[in-house]
mmCIF file with all atom_site columns, C-alpha atoms in Angstrom:
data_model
loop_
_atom_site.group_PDB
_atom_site.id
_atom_site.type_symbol
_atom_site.label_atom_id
_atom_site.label_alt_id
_atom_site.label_comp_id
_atom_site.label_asym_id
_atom_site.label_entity_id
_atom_site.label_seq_id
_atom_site.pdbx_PDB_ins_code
_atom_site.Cartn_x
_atom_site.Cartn_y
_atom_site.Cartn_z
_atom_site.occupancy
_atom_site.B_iso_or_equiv
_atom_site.pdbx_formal_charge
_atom_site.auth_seq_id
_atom_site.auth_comp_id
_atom_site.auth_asym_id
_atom_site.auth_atom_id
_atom_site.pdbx_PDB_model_num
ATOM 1  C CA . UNK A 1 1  ? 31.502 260.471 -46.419 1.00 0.00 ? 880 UNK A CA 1
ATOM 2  C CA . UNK A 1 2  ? 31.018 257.804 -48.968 1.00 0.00 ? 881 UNK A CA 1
ATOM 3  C CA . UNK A 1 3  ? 27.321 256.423 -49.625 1.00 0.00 ? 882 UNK A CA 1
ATOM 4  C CA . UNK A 1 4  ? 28.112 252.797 -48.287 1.00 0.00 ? 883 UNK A CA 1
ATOM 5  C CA . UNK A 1 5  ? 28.981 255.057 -44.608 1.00 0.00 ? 884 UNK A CA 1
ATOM 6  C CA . UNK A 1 6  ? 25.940 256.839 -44.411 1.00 0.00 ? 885 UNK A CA 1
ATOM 7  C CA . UNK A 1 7  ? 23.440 254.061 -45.142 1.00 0.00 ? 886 UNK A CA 1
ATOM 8  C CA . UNK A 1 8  ? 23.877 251.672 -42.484 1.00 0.00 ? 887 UNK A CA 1
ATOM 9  C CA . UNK A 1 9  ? 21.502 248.974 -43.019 1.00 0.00 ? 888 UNK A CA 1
ATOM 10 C CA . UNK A 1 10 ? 17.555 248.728 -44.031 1.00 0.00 ? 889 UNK A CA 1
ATOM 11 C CA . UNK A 1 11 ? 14.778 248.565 -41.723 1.00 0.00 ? 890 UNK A CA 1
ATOM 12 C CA . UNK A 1 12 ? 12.345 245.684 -41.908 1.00 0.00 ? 891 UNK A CA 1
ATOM 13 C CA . UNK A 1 13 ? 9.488  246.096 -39.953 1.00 0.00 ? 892 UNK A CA 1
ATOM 14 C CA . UNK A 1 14 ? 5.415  245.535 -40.554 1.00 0.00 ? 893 UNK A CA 1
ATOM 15 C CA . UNK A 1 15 ? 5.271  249.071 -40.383 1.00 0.00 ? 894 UNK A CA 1
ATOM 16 C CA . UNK A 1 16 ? 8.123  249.782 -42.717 1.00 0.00 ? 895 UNK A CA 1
ATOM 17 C CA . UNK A 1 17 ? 6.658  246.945 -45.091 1.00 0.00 ? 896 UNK A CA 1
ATOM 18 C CA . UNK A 1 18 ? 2.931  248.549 -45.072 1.00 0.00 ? 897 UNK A CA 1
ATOM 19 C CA . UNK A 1 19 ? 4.696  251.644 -46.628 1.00 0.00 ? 898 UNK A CA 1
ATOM 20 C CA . UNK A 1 20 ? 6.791  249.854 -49.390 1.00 0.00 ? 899 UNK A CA 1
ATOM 21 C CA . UNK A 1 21 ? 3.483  248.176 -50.165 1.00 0.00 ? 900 UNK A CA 1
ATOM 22 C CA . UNK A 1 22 ? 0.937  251.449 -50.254 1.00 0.00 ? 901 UNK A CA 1
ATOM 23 C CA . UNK A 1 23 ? 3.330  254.253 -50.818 1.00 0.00 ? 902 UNK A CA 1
ATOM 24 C CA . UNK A 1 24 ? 6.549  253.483 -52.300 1.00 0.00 ? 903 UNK A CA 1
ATOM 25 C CA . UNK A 1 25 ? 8.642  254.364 -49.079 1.00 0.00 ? 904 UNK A CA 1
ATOM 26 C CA . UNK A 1 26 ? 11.887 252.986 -47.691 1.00 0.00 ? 905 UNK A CA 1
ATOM 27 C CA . UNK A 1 27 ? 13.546 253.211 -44.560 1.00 0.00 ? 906 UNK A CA 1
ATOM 28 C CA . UNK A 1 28 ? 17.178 252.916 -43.718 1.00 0.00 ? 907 UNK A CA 1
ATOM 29 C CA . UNK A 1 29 ? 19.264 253.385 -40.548 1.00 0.00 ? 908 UNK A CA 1
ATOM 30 C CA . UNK A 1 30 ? 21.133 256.363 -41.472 1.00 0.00 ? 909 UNK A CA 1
ATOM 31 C CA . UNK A 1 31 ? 24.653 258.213 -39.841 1.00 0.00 ? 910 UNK A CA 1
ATOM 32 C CA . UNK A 1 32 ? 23.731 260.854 -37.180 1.00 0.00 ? 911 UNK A CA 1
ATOM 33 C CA . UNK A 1 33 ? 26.221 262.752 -39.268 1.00 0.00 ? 912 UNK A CA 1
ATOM 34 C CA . UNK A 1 34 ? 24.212 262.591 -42.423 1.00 0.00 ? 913 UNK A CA 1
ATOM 35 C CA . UNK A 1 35 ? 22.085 265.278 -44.022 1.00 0.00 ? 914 UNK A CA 1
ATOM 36 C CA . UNK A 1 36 ? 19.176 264.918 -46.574 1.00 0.00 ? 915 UNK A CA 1
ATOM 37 C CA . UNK A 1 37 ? 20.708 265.831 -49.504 1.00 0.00 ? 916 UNK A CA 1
ATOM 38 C CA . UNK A 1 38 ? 23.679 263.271 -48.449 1.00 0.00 ? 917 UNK A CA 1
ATOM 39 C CA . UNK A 1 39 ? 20.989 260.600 -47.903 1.00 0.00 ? 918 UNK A CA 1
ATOM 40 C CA . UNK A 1 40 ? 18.998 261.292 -51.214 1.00 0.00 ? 919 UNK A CA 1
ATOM 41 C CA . UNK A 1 41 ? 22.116 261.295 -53.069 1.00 0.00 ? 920 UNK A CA 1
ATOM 42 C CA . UNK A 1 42 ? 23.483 258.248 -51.502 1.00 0.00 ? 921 UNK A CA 1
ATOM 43 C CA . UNK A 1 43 ? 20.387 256.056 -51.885 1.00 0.00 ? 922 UNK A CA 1
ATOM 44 C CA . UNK A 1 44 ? 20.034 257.248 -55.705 1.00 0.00 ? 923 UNK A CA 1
ATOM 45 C CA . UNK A 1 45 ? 23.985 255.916 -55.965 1.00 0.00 ? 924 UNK A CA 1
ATOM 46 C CA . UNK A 1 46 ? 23.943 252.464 -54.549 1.00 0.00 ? 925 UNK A CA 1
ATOM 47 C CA . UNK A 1 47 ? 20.244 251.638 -55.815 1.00 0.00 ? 926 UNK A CA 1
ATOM 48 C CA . UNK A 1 48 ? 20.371 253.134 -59.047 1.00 0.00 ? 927 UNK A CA 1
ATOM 49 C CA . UNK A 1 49 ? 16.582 255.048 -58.379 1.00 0.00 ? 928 UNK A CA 1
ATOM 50 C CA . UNK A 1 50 ? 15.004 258.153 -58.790 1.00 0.00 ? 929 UNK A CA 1
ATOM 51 C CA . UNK A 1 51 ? 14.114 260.019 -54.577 1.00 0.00 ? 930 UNK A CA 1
ATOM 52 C CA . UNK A 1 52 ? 11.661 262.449 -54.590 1.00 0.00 ? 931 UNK A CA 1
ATOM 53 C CA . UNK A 1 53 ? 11.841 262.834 -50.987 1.00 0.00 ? 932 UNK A CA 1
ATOM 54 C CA . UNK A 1 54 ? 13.842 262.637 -47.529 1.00 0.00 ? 933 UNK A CA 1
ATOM 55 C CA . UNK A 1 55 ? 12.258 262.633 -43.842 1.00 0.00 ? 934 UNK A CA 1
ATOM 56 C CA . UNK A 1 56 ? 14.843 261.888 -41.392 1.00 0.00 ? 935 UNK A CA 1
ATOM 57 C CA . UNK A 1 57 ? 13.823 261.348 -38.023 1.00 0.00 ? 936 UNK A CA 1
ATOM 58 C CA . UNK A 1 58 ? 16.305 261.312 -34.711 1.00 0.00 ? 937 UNK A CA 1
ATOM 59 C CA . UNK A 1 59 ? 15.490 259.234 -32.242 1.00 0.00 ? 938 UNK A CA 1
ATOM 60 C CA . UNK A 1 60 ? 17.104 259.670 -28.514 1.00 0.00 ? 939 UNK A CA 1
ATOM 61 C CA . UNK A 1 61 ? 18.392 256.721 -26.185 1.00 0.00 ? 940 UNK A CA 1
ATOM 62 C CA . UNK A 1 62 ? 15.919 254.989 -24.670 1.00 0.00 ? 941 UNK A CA 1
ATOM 63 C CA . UNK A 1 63 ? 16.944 253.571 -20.463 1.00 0.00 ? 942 UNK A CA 1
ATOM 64 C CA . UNK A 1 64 ? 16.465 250.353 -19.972 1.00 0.00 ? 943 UNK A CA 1
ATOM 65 C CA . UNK A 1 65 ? 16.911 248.032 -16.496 1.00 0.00 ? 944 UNK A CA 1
ATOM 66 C CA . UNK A 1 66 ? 17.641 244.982 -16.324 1.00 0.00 ? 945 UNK A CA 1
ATOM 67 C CA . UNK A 1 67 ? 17.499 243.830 -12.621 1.00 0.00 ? 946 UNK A CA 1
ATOM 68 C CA . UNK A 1 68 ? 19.594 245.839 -10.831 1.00 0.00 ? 947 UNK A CA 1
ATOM 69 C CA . UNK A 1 69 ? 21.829 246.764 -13.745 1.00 0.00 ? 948 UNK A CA 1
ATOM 70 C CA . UNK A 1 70 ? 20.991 249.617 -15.823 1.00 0.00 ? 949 UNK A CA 1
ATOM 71 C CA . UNK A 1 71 ? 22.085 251.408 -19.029 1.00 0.00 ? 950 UNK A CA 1
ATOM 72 C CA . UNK A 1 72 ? 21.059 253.110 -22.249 1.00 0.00 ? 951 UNK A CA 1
ATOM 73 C CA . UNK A 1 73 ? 19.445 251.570 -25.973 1.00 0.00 ? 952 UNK A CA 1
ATOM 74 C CA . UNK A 1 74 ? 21.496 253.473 -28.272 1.00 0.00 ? 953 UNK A CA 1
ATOM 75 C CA . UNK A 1 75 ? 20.503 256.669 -30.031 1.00 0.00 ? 954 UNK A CA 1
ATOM 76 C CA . UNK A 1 76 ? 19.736 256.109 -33.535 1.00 0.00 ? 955 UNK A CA 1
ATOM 77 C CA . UNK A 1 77 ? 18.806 257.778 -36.968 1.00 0.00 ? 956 UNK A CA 1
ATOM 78 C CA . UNK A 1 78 ? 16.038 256.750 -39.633 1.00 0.00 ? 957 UNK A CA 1
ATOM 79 C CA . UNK A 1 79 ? 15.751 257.896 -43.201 1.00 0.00 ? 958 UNK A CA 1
ATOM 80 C CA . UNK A 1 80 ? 12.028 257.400 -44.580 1.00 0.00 ? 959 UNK A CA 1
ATOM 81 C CA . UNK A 1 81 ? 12.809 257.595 -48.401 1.00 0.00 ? 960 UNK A CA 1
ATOM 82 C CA . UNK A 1 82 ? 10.054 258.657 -51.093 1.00 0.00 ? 961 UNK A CA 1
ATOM 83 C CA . UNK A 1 83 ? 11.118 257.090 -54.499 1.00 0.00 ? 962 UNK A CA 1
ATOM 84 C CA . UNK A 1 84 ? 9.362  257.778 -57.767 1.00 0.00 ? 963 UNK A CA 1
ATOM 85 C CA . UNK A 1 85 ? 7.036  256.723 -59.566 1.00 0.00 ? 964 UNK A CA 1
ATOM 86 C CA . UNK A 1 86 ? 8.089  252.837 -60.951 1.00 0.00 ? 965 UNK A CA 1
ATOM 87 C CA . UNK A 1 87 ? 10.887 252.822 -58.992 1.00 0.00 ? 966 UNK A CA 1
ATOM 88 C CA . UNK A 1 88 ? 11.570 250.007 -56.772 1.00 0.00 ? 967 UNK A CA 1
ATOM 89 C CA . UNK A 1 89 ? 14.517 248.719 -54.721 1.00 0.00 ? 968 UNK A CA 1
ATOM 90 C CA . UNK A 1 90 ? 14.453 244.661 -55.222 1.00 0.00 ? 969 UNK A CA 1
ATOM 91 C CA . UNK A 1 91 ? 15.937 244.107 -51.382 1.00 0.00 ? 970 UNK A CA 1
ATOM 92 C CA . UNK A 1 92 ? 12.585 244.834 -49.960 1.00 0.00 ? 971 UNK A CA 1
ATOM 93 C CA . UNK A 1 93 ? 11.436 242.132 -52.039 1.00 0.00 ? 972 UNK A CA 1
ATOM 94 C CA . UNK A 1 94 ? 11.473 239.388 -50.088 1.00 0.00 ? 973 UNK A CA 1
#
């Protein structure tokens, strides 16, 4: 898989932001596929940083109703990614 495939997009939360802020964290939506080493390597590719460390976390569909009609949020994957000291990734930087 090519970097660009496994991260999907950022997430931008007030949680997310809190750890940008105080610990230097990111967090990306992620392919199910996708294991740590693909994600570290990946992230240090297309932002040009140093990762110390990878915590993936799998999330499972949630139901949801709506009236009578009812169905499934979709599954999805988070990376929370530790980067180094002094390194930053300027799209959080908003």
């Amino acid at each position: 898989m090519l970097a660009a495939e496994i991260i999907k997009k950022p997430i931008i939360t007030e949680k997310s932001m809190l750890l940008v802020e105080n610990e230097n964290k990111y967090t990306f939506s992620v392919d199910k596929r996708a294991n740590k080493i693909q994600i570290k390597n990946s992230v240090e590719e297309l932002f040009n940083v140093k990762v110390v460390k990878v915590n993936k976390i799998n999330s499972l569909p949630k139901k949801k109703r709506v009236g009578q009609h009812s169905g499934f949020k979709p599954a999805i994957t988070k990376a929370i990614v530790t980067l180094a000291e002094g390194s930053k990734i300027e799209i959080f930087e908003a």
